[in-house]
Amino acid sequence: MHTSQLIAEVLRVLAAGLLLISFAMLSGRRTQQLITLFAWQGVMLFLSTCLVAYSSGLTEMYYSAALTLLLKVIALPWILNRLIKRLGAQWDSEQLVNVPTTMLAGLVLVIFAFGLAQPISSMATTITRHTLGIALAVILLAFLMMITRRKAVTQVIGFLAMENGLFLAATSATYGMPMVIELGIALDLLVGVFILGIFFFQIREQFDSLDLHNLESLKED
Amino acid sequence: MRAVSFIRQFVEVALAIAIAPLFTGWIAQCRAWLQNRSAPPLLLPYRMLRKLFFKDVALAADASALFRATPYVLFGTMVLAAAIIPSLVTDLPLARVADSIALVGLFATARVFLSLAAMDIGTAFGTLGARREMMVGFLAEPALLMVLFNAFLLYGSTSLPSLVDGYRTHPSVIDPSVIFAAVAFVMVALAENARIPIDNPSTHLELTMIHEAMLLEYSARHLALVEWASSLKLFNYACIGFALFLPWGIATQGADGAGALLVAIAALIGKLVIAGAALALIESLSAKLRIFRAPEYLAMAFLLAVLGLLVHFLLGA
Amino acid sequence: MLLSANHWISGLAETLAVNDLHSVLLLVAAWMVLGFAGFLRPHSIRFVARFLFPAGAVLCLGVALLAGLFLASGHAPQLVVLPLGLPDLPFHIRLDVLSAFFLLLLGVAGAGISTFAAGYFRSGEGTAPALLGLEYHFFLASMAMVILADDAYLFMVAWETMALSSYFLVTSHHRIPEIRRAGFLYMIMAHVGAVCILLCFGVLQGGSWQFTFDAMRGAHFTPFWATTAFLLALLGFGAKAGLVPMHVWLPEAHPAAPSPVSAMMSGLMLKTAIYGMLRISFDLLSVRFWQWGVLLLALGLFSALFGAIFAAVQTDMKRLLAYSSIENVGLIFTGIGLSILFETSNMHLFAALAMTAALVHSLNHALFKSLLFLTTGSVLHATKQRSLGKLGGLIRRMPWVASLALIGTLSIAGLPPLNGFVSEWLLLQSFLFTPQLPHAFLNMLIPLGAAALALTVALSAYVMVKFYGVIFLGQPREPSLVNAHDANWLERLGLIWLAAGCVLIGALPQLAIMAAAPVTGKLVGDTVRSSSTFWSIAPIAQEQASYSGLILLAGILSVVAITFVCVRVVAHGRIRRTAAWDCGYPWQTSRMQDTAEGFGQPIRHMFGTFFRMERSLPSASDTAPRYRVYIEDRLWRAIYLPIARGVQKLADGIGFLQGGRLSIYLLYSFLTLLGLLVFVL
């Protein structure tokens, strides 16, 4: 069928785009940029969920997609933007290791993820089973991003990106999670961001900076 | 080896030599329009070449034979590359002389000769340009190689005529690995041809120059040959890009006759017009990077190419 | 057309009915005789240099010719047993295709080096001329015997002779302490390697206590012992070849030796180590495992990158070339590793491609590295300067040396249409097939190795532009350089021979591939599709990839000629000589151009983690500012210094046994006697 082949190709392109955005987040310099990239990740997820919903005919995927749009494209980026404006942390965010080395590490992680995912993909039956490897790679890359950053806000964005990867994994392998779990995760994310925001103000008050290596001074010598 | 393929070969080379300065002129015009300036005339590069050929060469007193021979060597390698790349037809006698990896090597030869000539006079700017050009070169080669690897995985060959033929028989329109490889190729082409964001071709500040710094001591016919070779290099890169990613219009095996050739010429000119405009757009939208950001830019290109490779593995051939 | 030439040569060889092995042995014996002949007139440099060395060069040509004929004709191995050696283990000598290939390499490169050496050695430098001739010719003879040996004893005798004679050659200028130190380090590493090789032979005899290679070929090993033998061989031959991390002696020993000796070591001696590795992994061991291939591949790529990066920051021209040798040896080992990987996965055609790449690169490296080391010898003689900071502008004073060095530089940088490009192209082509390997993660990781290979190749071009540009181009950085003189006719002859080899193999790579074909056939069981046309090579298939060095060279030359003529005819050829433009700056001194350190600065900036750097920068108020950077190998501190300290401590600990008093030593003898009496009776 021509349309299903077209849909499969578009889904592949969207998945590849997600991977690309994860790499861009790994090497991105400014916090503002990272939030925009996160929003774009949400858009791609939204489109891909809609297409999967259309081709498989499951209506609850449409609700899932709508939730993604509301939460990850609109609400969370807006909250984060307000947060960094109030903290004054829109600009540069330092990296622990230089950019080419992080990219190389990311590449090795992608190979690892792809290698792992191949036997699992062959067992799944969905249209998007090939994208399981990409989902795993997105999770690992987001984790790597959290490790190689210094400022606290970027680590939160990494955590949120990890959740994006999980969502993609769920849609690709099993046509989405049960609705209850999805709503629960969405609520957790929202609350988590609020609480972390409060923590950031505390950290800044205590150390006058959001640089996480200040937290090292808490250890006993 | 029929006589008609030799004729087509000759037509292709002659067209390349003739059109290359026009392509550069077109890009300059588009840039001027995008930057809201009045454009220089389209045939300005030809007038410049003519003027330069008839001037006297002002040669430094201690310039060696290498310095004087380099413009000819550059021009020679670029013309040979233009003869090998299938821009109009794939049935070229010279097409099997070098595959795409050897073409990359040929471009490297030109770059090394130019760098050596720049070091010959012993000025500060020449050696500066040589060092920077070699640095950009050695970072761009792995990325370019990965793009060719991509093409090999998709179509089973590194020889450009086979790639063009292969693309025709199974065109995959929106394959993500092709898209990644194309973007990586464009980034590398910008770096190798000394375009923004790596180098500004119309700068006059010597400390920011890469390619221009190597030409500072050349004058008259030597300068004309080097400039012509540079525009030929850009033309060649554009043709390689067309052969890899947009081969529609190239007359393949079996398409004989003048009709196919005319269609191919028209397609090539159309593609060049669009490519030139796109290049001017990219140049106007980007800023020139600091020289030590260039490794990051090229690492990004390398990364895209490798991602294309890996995505091809994962999402199935 | 080339195939018919092949038939013609093999027909000639058969009609001559030459027993190649006997003739080769005669030539090797003649080398030894030449070595001793120097003692007829021990202090006459003219006799030794102008008569004996050219004779040695002619003998090299003879060896090369015989080896080439053997490769072209029937490939049945020839055996000779000499009644020398141990009572129950006489010397077994064997000539088969693998030995013939490396003998060809030895002969061709050795002829050029000997001719150059004939013109190079002048009186009053270090060792007496007769001793020099003896050591040199024994070095050549022992390398040939290593390649021809068919039992472990002869192999080790020849290996040790090679190490000893090269040690004496390296320390020719033994009055200088740095050279003595370099020789000492070289000796230690050579012996560590030799012990490993000896242990490897010990494992390979597999319990039968037969040390001939034939017996080893028939033995069967468990995977554990086979891997042990392989690893010991890797340690031993890797130490001699200069594989990281056993490379530390190379950058010290190669610069310390006189230039023809450096050329022999880099061009020929490293290849005997490659020969040893090939002989043990593919001939003596009957099975291989893919893990070995991955190990060799990883070590090779790392060595290549390491060598290139370090070469970029050197300021001594011979050290730069030594690190470049490490890089090229890394590339050869990469080819061998790929070959093992493909062969264990039953992809014999691609294994042959990778093996051909490794063999052709060995041949190419012997040619262009010898050429470059010899040109540095000429530069050293003419200017007495070794440091890149004191050279420059020599292209005007030494045109012959400069043009031949240009050919060497372009070859080593891997640029078409010369020979370096051919082997790198073959290696890249073999990487293209790695995604077809059946191993899960490897088929995705190894293509990244192709990127590392491309990075190394491009980096070597960078390094060579620095080498050539700083030495031969630009302004002279020392006023004494205006007195530099060009090479004499013997030196030029040697250089021209090697440069002609580079150009020939670049234009007609079919020759090298045809020479390597019987070897790959024997070792991995397949050969690349030798092309059926005279004009190009297409190792797998015409549609997949093809390359024609001859047409590229002819094409470039003809287009250059046509352009020149057209420009002259249409425009004119007038030139006006003026001062350099230099952007209008009024003064131009030689201090304004790039130094060697400056040219290497981008590499130092980007790959800083590989080095250990000490920098001393001037302060703002310094009236005589000096900038100093000292770059050291991290592996030296991390691996070698701890081992050296450990050994020193151990030696100190045992040193207490040396009491110094005679009665203590008598006491030791007495105690030993008592012990023997107790345990025996």
XYZ file of C-alpha atoms in Angstrom, chain B residues 53-64 66 68 72-73 75-77 79-80 84 94 96-99 101-102 105-106 108-109 112-113 115-117 119-125 127-128 130-131 134-135 137-139 141-142 145-146 149 152-153 156-159 162 206 216-217 221-222 225 292 295 302 306 309-310 313, chain C residues 395-396 406 410 415-416 421 425 428-429 431-435 443-444 447-448 450-451 454-455 458-459 461-462 465 468-470 473-475 542-548 551-552 555-556 559-560 563-564 567-568 570-583 585 588-589 592-594 598-599 601-603 605-607:
158
model
C 46.280 37.340 -18.183
C 47.624 40.342 -19.983
C 49.442 41.917 -17.065
C 53.119 41.417 -16.322
C 53.926 38.992 -13.585
C 55.480 40.695 -10.556
C 57.474 37.847 -9.058
C 59.310 37.936 -5.744
C 63.061 37.830 -6.202
C 63.521 34.567 -4.331
C 60.493 32.699 -5.672
C 61.424 29.192 -6.737
C 57.770 25.359 -7.396
C 55.863 29.351 -10.620
C 49.602 25.296 -13.694
C 49.537 22.189 -11.526
C 44.645 24.223 -12.964
C 45.703 20.862 -14.391
C 44.399 18.832 -11.458
C 40.555 20.270 -15.140
C 41.351 16.574 -14.864
C 36.430 12.565 -14.403
C 38.103 9.064 -18.342
C 37.063 4.960 -14.740
C 40.431 6.589 -14.163
C 39.601 7.571 -10.622
C 36.801 6.711 -8.241
C 38.182 8.411 -3.170
C 40.867 9.088 -5.756
C 43.040 12.530 -3.230
C 43.337 14.695 -6.330
C 44.322 16.963 -1.687
C 47.195 17.164 -4.183
C 49.239 20.503 -0.797
C 50.789 22.215 -3.820
C 50.220 25.280 0.642
C 53.800 24.569 -0.403
C 53.759 27.480 -2.828
C 55.355 28.736 2.139
C 57.834 29.365 -0.635
C 58.275 33.104 -0.333
C 58.578 32.932 3.415
C 56.221 35.688 4.444
C 54.230 35.512 7.637
C 50.850 35.468 5.892
C 52.807 30.348 6.089
C 49.782 31.275 8.174
C 49.264 27.251 4.549
C 48.956 26.070 8.116
C 46.118 22.136 5.852
C 44.294 22.089 9.176
C 41.854 19.978 4.986
C 42.811 17.262 7.381
C 39.628 17.667 9.362
C 38.739 14.542 4.758
C 37.313 12.049 7.275
C 35.132 9.924 3.334
C 32.202 8.990 5.546
C 31.095 5.392 2.596
C 28.915 2.982 -1.070
C 26.607 1.275 1.399
C 27.476 -0.591 -3.733
C 30.174 1.407 -5.460
C 32.572 4.285 -5.011
C 32.882 4.930 -8.707
C 28.136 3.568 -11.145
C 44.812 39.131 6.279
C 48.834 37.061 -1.711
C 52.098 36.785 -3.622
C 48.509 35.101 -15.232
C 49.497 33.022 -12.189
C 45.070 30.476 -13.184
C 39.314 27.138 16.459
C 37.154 21.650 14.196
C 31.613 14.019 10.384
C 28.395 8.684 10.566
C 25.714 5.353 8.174
C 24.377 4.027 11.462
C 22.225 -0.017 9.403
C 65.468 24.748 -2.558
C 67.571 27.488 -4.067
C 59.506 16.785 -3.135
C 54.240 13.893 -2.111
C 48.760 12.010 -2.958
C 47.862 10.697 -6.386
C 48.209 6.898 -2.594
C 43.466 3.615 -1.546
C 40.391 2.339 2.342
C 38.743 0.061 -0.179
C 37.532 -0.859 4.976
C 34.515 -0.340 2.753
C 33.670 -4.012 3.031
C 33.793 -4.231 6.817
C 30.026 -3.642 7.270
C 30.339 -4.158 11.702
C 29.253 -0.770 12.982
C 33.701 1.745 9.676
C 34.672 4.406 12.186
C 38.003 4.123 8.197
C 37.480 7.650 9.456
C 41.393 9.080 6.679
C 42.291 11.401 9.551
C 45.311 13.710 5.979
C 47.385 14.448 9.074
C 49.933 15.290 4.531
C 49.934 18.126 7.058
C 53.936 19.970 4.212
C 59.181 20.152 3.265
C 58.080 23.732 3.730
C 60.228 24.457 6.759
C 61.031 26.627 1.264
C 60.873 30.108 2.661
C 63.798 32.160 3.860
C 35.404 -2.351 -12.546
C 31.964 -1.086 -11.572
C 32.833 -0.901 -7.915
C 36.049 1.078 -8.024
C 38.993 1.544 -10.341
C 42.083 3.678 -10.427
C 44.573 4.403 -13.141
C 46.423 8.068 -17.002
C 46.205 10.413 -14.033
C 46.557 13.595 -17.788
C 47.957 16.063 -15.291
C 46.898 19.448 -19.209
C 49.711 21.397 -17.555
C 47.753 25.236 -20.452
C 51.310 26.527 -20.444
C 48.804 30.920 -21.975
C 52.077 31.742 -23.655
C 47.380 33.854 -26.148
C 48.951 36.161 -23.601
C 52.663 36.558 -23.027
C 55.463 35.309 -20.806
C 56.875 38.454 -19.286
C 58.108 38.467 -15.722
C 59.336 41.268 -13.567
C 61.359 40.346 -10.495
C 60.663 42.547 -7.490
C 60.653 42.296 -3.726
C 57.970 40.152 -2.121
C 54.603 41.878 -1.628
C 54.152 40.769 2.006
C 51.049 42.994 2.274
C 55.211 45.533 5.187
C 60.765 41.001 5.885
C 63.127 38.874 7.920
C 58.658 36.398 10.499
C 57.856 33.118 8.835
C 56.424 30.131 10.603
C 54.237 27.314 14.992
C 53.214 25.027 12.185
C 50.440 24.521 16.960
C 46.925 23.612 15.734
C 47.700 19.945 16.323
C 45.946 22.630 20.544
C 43.539 19.993 19.322
C 45.238 16.830 20.503
